[in-house]
Structures are given as structure tokens and as C-alpha cells.
Short mmCIF file of C-alpha atoms in Angstrom, two decimals:
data_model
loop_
_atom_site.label_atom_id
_atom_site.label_comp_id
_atom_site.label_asym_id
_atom_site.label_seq_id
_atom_site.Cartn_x
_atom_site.Cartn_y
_atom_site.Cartn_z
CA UNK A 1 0.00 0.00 0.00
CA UNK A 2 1.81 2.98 -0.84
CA UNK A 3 1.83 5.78 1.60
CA UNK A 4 1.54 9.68 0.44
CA UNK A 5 5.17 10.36 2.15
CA UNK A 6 6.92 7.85 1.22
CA UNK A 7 6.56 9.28 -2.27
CA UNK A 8 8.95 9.94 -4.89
CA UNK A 9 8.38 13.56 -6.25
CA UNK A 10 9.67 14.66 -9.60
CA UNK A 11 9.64 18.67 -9.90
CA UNK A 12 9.87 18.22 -13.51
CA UNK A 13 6.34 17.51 -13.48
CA UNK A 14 5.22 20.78 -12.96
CA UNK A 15 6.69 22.39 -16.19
CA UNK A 16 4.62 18.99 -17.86
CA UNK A 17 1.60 20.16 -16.16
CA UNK A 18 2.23 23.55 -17.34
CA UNK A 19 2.65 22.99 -21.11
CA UNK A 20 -0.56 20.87 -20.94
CA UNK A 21 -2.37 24.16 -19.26
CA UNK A 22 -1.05 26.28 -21.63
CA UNK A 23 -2.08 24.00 -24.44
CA UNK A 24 -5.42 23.49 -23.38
CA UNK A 25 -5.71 27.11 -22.93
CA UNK A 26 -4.08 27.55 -26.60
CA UNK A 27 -6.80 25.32 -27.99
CA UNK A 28 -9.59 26.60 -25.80
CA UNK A 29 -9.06 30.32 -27.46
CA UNK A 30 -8.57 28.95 -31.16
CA UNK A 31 -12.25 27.26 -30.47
CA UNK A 32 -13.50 30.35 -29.28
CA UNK A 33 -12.03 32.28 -32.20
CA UNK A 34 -13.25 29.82 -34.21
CA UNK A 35 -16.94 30.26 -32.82
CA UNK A 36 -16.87 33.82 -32.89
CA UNK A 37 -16.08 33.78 -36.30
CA UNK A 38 -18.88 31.59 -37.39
CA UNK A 39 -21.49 33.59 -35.10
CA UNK A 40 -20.14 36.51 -37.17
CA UNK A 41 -20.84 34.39 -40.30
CA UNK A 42 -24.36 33.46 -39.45
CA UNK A 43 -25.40 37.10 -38.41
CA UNK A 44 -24.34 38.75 -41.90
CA UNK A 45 -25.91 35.46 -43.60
CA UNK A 46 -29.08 36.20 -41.99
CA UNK A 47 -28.49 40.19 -42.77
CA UNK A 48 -28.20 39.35 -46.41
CA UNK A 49 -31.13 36.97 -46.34
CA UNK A 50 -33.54 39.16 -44.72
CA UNK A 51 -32.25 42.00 -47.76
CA UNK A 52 -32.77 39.09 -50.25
CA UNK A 53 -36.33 38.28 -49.12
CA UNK A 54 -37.16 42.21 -48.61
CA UNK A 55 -36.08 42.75 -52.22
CA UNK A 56 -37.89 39.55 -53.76
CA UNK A 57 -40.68 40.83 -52.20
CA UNK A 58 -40.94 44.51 -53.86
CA UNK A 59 -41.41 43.67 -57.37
CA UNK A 60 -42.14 40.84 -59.52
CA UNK A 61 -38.92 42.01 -61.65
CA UNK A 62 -36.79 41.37 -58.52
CA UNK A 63 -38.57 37.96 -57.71
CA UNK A 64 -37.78 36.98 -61.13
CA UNK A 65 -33.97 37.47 -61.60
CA UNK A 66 -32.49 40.36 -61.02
CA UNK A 67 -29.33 43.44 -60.53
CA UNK A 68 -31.54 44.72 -57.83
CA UNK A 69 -30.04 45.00 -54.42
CA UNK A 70 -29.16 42.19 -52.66
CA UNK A 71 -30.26 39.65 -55.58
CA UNK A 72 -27.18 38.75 -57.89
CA UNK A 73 -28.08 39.29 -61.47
CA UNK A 74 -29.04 35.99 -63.51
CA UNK A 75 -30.57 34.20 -60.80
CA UNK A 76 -34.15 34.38 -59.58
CA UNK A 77 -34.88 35.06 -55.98
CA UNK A 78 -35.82 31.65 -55.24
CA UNK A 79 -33.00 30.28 -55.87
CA UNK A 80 -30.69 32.72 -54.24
CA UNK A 81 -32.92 32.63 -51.11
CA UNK A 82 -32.68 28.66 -51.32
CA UNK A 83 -29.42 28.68 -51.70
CA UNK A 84 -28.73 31.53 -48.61
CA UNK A 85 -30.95 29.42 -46.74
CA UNK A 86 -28.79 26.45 -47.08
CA UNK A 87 -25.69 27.94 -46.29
CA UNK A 88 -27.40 29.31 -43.24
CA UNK A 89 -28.52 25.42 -42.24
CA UNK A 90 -25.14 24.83 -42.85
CA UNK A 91 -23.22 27.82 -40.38
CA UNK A 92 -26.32 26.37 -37.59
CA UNK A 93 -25.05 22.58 -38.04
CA UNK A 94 -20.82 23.83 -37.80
CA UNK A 95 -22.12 26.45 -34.76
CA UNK A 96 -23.70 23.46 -33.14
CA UNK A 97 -20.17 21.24 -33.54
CA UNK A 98 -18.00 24.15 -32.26
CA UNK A 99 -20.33 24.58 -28.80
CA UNK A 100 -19.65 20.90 -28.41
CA UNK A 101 -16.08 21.20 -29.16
CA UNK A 102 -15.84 24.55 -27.36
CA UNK A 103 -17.53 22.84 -24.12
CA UNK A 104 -15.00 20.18 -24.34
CA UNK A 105 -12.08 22.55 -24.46
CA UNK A 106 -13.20 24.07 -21.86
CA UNK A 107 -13.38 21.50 -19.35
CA UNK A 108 -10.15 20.29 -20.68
CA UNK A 109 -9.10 23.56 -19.55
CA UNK A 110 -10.42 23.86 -16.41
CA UNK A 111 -9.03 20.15 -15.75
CA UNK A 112 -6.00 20.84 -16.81
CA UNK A 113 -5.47 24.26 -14.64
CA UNK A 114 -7.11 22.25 -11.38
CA UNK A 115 -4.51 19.61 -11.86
CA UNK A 116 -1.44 22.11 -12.15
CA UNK A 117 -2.83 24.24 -8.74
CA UNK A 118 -3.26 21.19 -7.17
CA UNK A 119 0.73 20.14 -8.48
CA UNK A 120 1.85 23.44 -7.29
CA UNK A 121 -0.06 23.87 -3.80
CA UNK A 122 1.75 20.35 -3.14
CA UNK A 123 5.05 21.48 -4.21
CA UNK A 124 5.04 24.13 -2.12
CA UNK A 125 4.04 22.16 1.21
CA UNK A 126 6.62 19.25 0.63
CA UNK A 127 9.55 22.47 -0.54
CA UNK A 128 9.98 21.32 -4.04
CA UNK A 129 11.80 23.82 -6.13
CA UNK A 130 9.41 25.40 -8.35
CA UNK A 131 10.56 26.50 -11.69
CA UNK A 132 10.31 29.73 -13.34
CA UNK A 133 7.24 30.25 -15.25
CA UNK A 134 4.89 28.53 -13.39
CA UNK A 135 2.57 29.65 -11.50
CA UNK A 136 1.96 32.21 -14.56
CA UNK A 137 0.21 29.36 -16.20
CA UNK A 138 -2.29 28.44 -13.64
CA UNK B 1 -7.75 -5.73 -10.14
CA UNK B 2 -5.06 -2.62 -10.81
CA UNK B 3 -2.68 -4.97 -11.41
CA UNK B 4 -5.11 -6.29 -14.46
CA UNK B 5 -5.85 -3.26 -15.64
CA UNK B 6 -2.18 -2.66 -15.70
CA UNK B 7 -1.27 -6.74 -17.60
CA UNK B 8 -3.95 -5.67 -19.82
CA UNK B 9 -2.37 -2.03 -20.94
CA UNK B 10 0.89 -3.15 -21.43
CA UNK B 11 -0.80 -6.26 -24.00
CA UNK B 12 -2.35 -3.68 -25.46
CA UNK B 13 -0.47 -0.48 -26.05
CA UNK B 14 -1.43 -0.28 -29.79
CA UNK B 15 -5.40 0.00 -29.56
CA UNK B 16 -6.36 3.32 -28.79
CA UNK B 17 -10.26 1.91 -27.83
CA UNK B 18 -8.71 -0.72 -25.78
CA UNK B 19 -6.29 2.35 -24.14
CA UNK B 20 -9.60 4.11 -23.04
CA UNK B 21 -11.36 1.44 -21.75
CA UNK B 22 -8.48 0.50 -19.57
CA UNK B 23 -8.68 4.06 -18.34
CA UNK B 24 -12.44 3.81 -17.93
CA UNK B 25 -11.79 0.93 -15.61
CA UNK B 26 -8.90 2.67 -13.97
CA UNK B 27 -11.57 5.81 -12.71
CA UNK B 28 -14.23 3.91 -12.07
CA UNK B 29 -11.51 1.79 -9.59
CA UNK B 30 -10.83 4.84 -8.11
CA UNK B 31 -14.50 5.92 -7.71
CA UNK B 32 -14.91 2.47 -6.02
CA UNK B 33 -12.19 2.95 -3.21
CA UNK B 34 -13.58 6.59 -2.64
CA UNK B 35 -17.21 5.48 -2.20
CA UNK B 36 -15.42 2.57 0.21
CA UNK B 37 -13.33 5.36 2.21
CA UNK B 38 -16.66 7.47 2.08
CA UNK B 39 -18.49 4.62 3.53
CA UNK B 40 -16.17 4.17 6.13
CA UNK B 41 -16.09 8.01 7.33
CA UNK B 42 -20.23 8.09 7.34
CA UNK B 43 -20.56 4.35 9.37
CA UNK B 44 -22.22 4.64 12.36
CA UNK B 45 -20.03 5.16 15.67
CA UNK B 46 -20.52 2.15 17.95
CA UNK B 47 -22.59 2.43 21.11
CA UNK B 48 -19.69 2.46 23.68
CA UNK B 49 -18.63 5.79 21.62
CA UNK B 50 -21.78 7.31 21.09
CA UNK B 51 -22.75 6.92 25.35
CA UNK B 52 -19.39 8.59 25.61
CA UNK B 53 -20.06 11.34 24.06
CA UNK B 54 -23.63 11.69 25.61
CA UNK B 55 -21.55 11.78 29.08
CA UNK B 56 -19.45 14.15 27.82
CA UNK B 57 -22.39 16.31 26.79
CA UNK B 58 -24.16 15.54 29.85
CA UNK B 59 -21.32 17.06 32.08
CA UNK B 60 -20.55 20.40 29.81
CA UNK B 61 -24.10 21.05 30.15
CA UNK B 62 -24.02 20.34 34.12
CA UNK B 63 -21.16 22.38 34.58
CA UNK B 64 -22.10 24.88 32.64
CA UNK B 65 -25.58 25.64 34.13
CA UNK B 66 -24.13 25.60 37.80
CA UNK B 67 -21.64 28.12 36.26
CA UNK B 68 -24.11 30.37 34.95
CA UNK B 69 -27.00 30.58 37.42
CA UNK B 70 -24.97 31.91 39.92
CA UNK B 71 -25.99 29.81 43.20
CA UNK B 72 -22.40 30.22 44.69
CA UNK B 73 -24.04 34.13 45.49
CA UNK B 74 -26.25 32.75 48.30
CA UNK B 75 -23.97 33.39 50.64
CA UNK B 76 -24.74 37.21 49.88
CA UNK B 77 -26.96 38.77 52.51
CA UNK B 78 -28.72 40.05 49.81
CA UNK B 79 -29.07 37.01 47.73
CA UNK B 80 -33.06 36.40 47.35
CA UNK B 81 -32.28 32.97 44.77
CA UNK B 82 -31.44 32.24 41.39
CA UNK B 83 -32.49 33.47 38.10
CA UNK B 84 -32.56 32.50 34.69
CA UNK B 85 -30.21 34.41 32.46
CA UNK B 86 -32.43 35.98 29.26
CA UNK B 87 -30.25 38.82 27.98
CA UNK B 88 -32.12 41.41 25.94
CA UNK B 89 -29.55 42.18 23.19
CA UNK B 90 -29.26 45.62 21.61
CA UNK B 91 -32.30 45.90 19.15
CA UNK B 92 -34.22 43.14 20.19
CA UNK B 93 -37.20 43.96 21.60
CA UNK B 94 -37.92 40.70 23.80
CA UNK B 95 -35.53 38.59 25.52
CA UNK B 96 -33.40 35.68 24.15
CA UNK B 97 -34.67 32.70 25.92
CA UNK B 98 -32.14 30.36 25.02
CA UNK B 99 -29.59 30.76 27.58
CA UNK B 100 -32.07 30.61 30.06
CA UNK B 101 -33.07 27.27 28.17
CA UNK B 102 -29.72 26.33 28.36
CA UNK B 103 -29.45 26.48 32.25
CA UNK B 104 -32.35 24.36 32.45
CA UNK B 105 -31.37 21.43 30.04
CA UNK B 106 -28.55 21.95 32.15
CA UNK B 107 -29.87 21.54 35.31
CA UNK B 108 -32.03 18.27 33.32
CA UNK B 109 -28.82 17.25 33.10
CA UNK B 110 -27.35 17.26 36.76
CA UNK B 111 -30.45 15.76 38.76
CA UNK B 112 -31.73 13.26 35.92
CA UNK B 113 -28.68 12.08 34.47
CA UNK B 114 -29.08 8.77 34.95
CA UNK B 115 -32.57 8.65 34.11
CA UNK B 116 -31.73 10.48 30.70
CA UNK B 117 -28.59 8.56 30.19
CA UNK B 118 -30.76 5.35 29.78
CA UNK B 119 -33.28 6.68 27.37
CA UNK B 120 -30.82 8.10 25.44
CA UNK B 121 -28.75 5.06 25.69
CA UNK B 122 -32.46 2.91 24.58
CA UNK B 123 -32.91 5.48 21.01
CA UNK B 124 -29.19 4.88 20.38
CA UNK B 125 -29.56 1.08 20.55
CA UNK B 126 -32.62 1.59 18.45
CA UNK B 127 -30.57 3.57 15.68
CA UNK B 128 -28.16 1.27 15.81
CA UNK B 129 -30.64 -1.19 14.79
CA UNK B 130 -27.97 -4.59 15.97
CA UNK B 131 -25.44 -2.72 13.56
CA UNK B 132 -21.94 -3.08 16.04
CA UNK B 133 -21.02 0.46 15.17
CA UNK B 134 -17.23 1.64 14.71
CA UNK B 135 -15.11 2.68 17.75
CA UNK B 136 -12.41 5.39 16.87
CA UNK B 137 -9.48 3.14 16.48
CA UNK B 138 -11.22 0.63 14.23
CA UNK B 139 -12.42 3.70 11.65
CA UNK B 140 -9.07 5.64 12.05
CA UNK B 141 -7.21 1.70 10.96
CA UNK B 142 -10.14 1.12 7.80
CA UNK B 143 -10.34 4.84 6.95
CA UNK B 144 -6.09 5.12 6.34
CA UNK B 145 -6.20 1.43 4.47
CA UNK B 146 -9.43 3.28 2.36
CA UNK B 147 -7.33 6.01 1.49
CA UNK B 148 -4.31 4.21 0.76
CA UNK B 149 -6.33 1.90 -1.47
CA UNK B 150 -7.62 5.62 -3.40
CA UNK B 151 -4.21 6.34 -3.64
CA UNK B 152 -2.83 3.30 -5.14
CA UNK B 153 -5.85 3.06 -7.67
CA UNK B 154 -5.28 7.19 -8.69
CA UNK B 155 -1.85 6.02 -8.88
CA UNK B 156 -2.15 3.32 -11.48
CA UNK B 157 -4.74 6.02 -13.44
CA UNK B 158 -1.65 8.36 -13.45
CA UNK B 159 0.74 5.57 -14.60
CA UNK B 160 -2.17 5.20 -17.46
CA UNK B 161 -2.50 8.61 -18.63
CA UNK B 162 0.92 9.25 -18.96
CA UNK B 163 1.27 6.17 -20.98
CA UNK B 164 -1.17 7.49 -23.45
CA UNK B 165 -0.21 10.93 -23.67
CA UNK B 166 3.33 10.08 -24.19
CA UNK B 167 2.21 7.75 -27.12
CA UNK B 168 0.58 10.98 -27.98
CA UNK B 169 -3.14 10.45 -27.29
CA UNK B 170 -5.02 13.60 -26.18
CA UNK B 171 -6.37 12.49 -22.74
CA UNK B 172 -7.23 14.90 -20.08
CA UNK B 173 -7.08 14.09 -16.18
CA UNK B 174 -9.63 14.79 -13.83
CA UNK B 175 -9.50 17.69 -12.28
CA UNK B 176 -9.58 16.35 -8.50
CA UNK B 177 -6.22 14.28 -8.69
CA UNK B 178 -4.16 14.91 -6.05
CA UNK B 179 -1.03 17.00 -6.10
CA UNK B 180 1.17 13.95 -4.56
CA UNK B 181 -0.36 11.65 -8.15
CA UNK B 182 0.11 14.71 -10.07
CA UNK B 183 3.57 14.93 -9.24
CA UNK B 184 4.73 11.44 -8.24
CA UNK B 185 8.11 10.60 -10.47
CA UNK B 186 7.57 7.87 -13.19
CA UNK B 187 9.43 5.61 -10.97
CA UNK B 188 6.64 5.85 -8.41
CA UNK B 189 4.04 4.68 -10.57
CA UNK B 190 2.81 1.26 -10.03
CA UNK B 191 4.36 -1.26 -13.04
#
């Protein structure tokens, strides 16, 4: 049975503990960059949509091809709006994926900075030297 | 069992499924011991223990209603007998009863002691239910065998996730491991 003192410590293990914090935190803000973008995607998809089905809606010319605003010339309306529409089902399906994947690199995160507090809080009460750098990345 | 779990990942280093079930089984081995160390904290004290402590109650509440009514003043001339103490505290607007209270549980406490002793001493036996109890020495031997068995388990879990992550599978700890797994040398780690 192996008792808590008797315990070989490696210091070295903090700086591993730290370079997994620091990547977890490195892919937790690419997620969240990631998601921000696509957010900003879906809200100027759904700002060109609305001007789409606001301009189909003036004039029969506009619902049936046209240069107008917002409808690209040599396509009808229905078609563009179909196809806006699908991108937008699209940018909902990735924004769904990237909550999931920001969720999970999030709790990786938080994991991952528990574990190296806990590291360093026990370094500190058994006098381990603690190497530069490391309690910046808790 | 950790010693399985440990014949089985070294069979088995190139499956990553395999990998992650072995670490399922790891946490859930550690989740095991806790519940078993948690077990042992919440079991019942035995009834030696618990009258103990009823006799230790029964004699700071004794002592401390003689101390606080005050009956050592009747050899004051002026001395015309004892009263309960219900402070009126600044705001209140009736008195706090519960010292008073106190004094007489207290008092309960000195003259019936016996008499109380032995019901309290029946509705223990009743909670008890035939269940032996634990006296102090027996849960302070179980509890520190518990916890060394949480230990051991957390350290075989260790031994597994560095394994994986050095073979450079993306597997994140839990975030309650202890600082002593978290930063036990490789050479600690259960083979």
C-alpha cells in the first residue's frame, strides 16, 4: 500500500503540467475564435437573407432574376434565397459542432489548470523547487 | 484488479479503444475505493462511543448551568435565589430565551442524568438497529487502508494517462487528482 510520504516527487512535473495548461488554454481560445467567427458568419448570412427576401418581395422584376439589391443578377430570388438558406442550415449545423467542441475545451481547460494548482499547492508544502514560469500558467 | 488493468495495458499499447477502456476501468476503480473510504467516514459510531459522548455532553451542560446561574451568590446577605439568564440584546425587543433554556437542560442534566442517560442510551440502541457500530481506532485503521487503497488506484490512473499521452493520445485528467499523483516521479508509478 503505498503511503503519500513515502513518495517519490519529480519537480519536472510541474513544467509537464504547465505545457498541458497552456495548451489546453491555446486550444480553448482557437475554439473560441473559431466560434466567434462563425457567429459573425451566421449574423451577416441572416443580414443578407432578410435584404434578399425584402427585395424579392418589392417587385415581380426582382422575384424573377435580377441586378436589384441584394439579388445577384441571372438568378431568380428563389434560388438565391434557397441557396442563402442552405448555407445558413449549414453555419447552424458547424455552430452546433464548435459549442460541443468549445464545451470540451473548456473542461479540458479547467481540468488541466485544477490539476497544475493542485501540483503546485503540493510542491510548495513538501519544498519542491518550483521552476520559473509557473505559476503564470495556472 | 489494478494490477489487471495494468497486464492488460501493457498487452495492449497499440489500440487506442482498448487504451480508453483501460482508463475507464482505472476511474471507475478509483471511484470504487472513494465510495469505500466514504463509507467508512459516514458508518455509524458504535454504542460504547456514542454513550461517551452523551456523558461528555451531559457534564458540559451540568457544569455549565451551575456556572451560569450563579448559586455560589447565596452566601450574599442580599441574595433572594437564582435566576434565569435571558439577555435582551441591543435591538431586540424581547428577551433571548435560550440561555435561560440552556441552564435548564442543564440543570435536566445534573439531577436526571441517569434517568436520561438510559433513554438516550435505549434510542441509540434503536438507531443502531444490531449494527456493532465503529469505535475510533477501528475507523481511524479502515479509513487510512481506504485512502491508501484511493491512492494506489489514482496512482495506477496516473501511470495510465501518462502512458497514453506520451504515445501521444489527447487524454485529459480529472480535475480532483491529487497533487502527490500529479507529481509522483515515473518511478513511483505502479508497473
Amino acid at each position: 500500500m503505498p503511503n503519500p510520504a513515502e513518495i517519490t516527487l519529480d519537480p519536472q512535473r510541474l513544467a509537464a503540467l504547465a505545457a498541458i495548461a497552456r495548451r489546453s488554454r491555446a486550444t480553448l481560445s482557437g475554439v473560441n475564435d473559431a466560434l466567434h467567427n462563425l457567429r459573425d458568419a451566421k449574423h451577416d448570412l441572416a443580414r443578407r437573407l432578410d435584404l434578399a427576401r425584402a427585395t424579392a418581395a418589392q417587385s415581380y422584376a426582382a422575384r424573377q432574376m435580377i441586378g436589384t439589391d441584394g439579388l445577384p443578377k441571372g438568378q431568380t430570388a428563389g434560388a438565391f434565397i434557397a441557396a442563402l438558406e442552405a448555407q445558413m442550415a449549414d453555419l447552424a449545423a458547424d455552430l452546433v459542432v464548435r459549442e460541443v467542441e468549445q464545451a470540451e475545451a473548456s473542461d479540458a481547460y479547467s481540468a488541466a489548470r485544477a490539476n497544475l494548482k493542485a501540483a503546485i499547492a503540493h510542491a510548495e508544502a513538501s519544498g519542491l523547487p518550483m521552476p520559473t514560469g509557473i505559476k503564470e500558467a495556472a | 484488479m489494478l494490477k489487471n488493468i495494468l497486464t492488460s495495458f501493457s498487452k495492449t499499447k497499440a489500440s487506442t479503444l482498448t487504451l480508453l477502456d483501460l482508463l475507464d476501468q482505472a476511474r471507475a476503480a478509483v471511484e470504487r475505493a472513494k465510495e469505500r473510504a466514504e463509507a467508512i467516514r459516514r458508518a455509524p459510531m458504535d454504542e460504547a462511543g456514542a454513550i461517551a459522548r452523551v456523558d461528555a455532553w451531559l457534564d458540559q451542560a451540568a457544569t455549565s448551568a451551575i456556572d451560569r446561574i450563579g448559586l455560589e451568590y447565596a452566601t450574599q446577605p442580599e441574595w433572594a435565589g437564582p435566576s434565569l439568564p435571558m439577555p435582551t440584546f441591543p435591538g431586540d425587543t424581547a428577551p433571548n430565551a435560550k440561555p435561560g433554556l440552556e441552564v435548564l437542560l442543564g440543570l435536566i442534566a445534573l439531577t436526571s442524568r441517569d434517568h436520561l442517560r438510559a433513554v438516550i442510551a435505549g434510542q441509540i440502541g434503536d438507531r443502531l438497529a444490531g449494527d456493532p457500530g465503529m469505535n475510533s481506532q477501528t475507523r481511524a485503521k479502515r479509513l487510512a487502508e481506504a485512502e491508501a487503497d484511493v491512492l494506489s488506484a489514482e496512482l495506477t490512473e496516473e501511470r495510465l494517462v501518462r502512458e497514453m499521452q506520451a504515445s501521444g493520445l489527447d487524454v485529459a485528467r480529472r480535475p480532483d487528482v491529487p497533487g502527490v499523483v500529479l507529481l509522483a516521479a515515473d518511478t513511483a508509478l505502479p508497473s
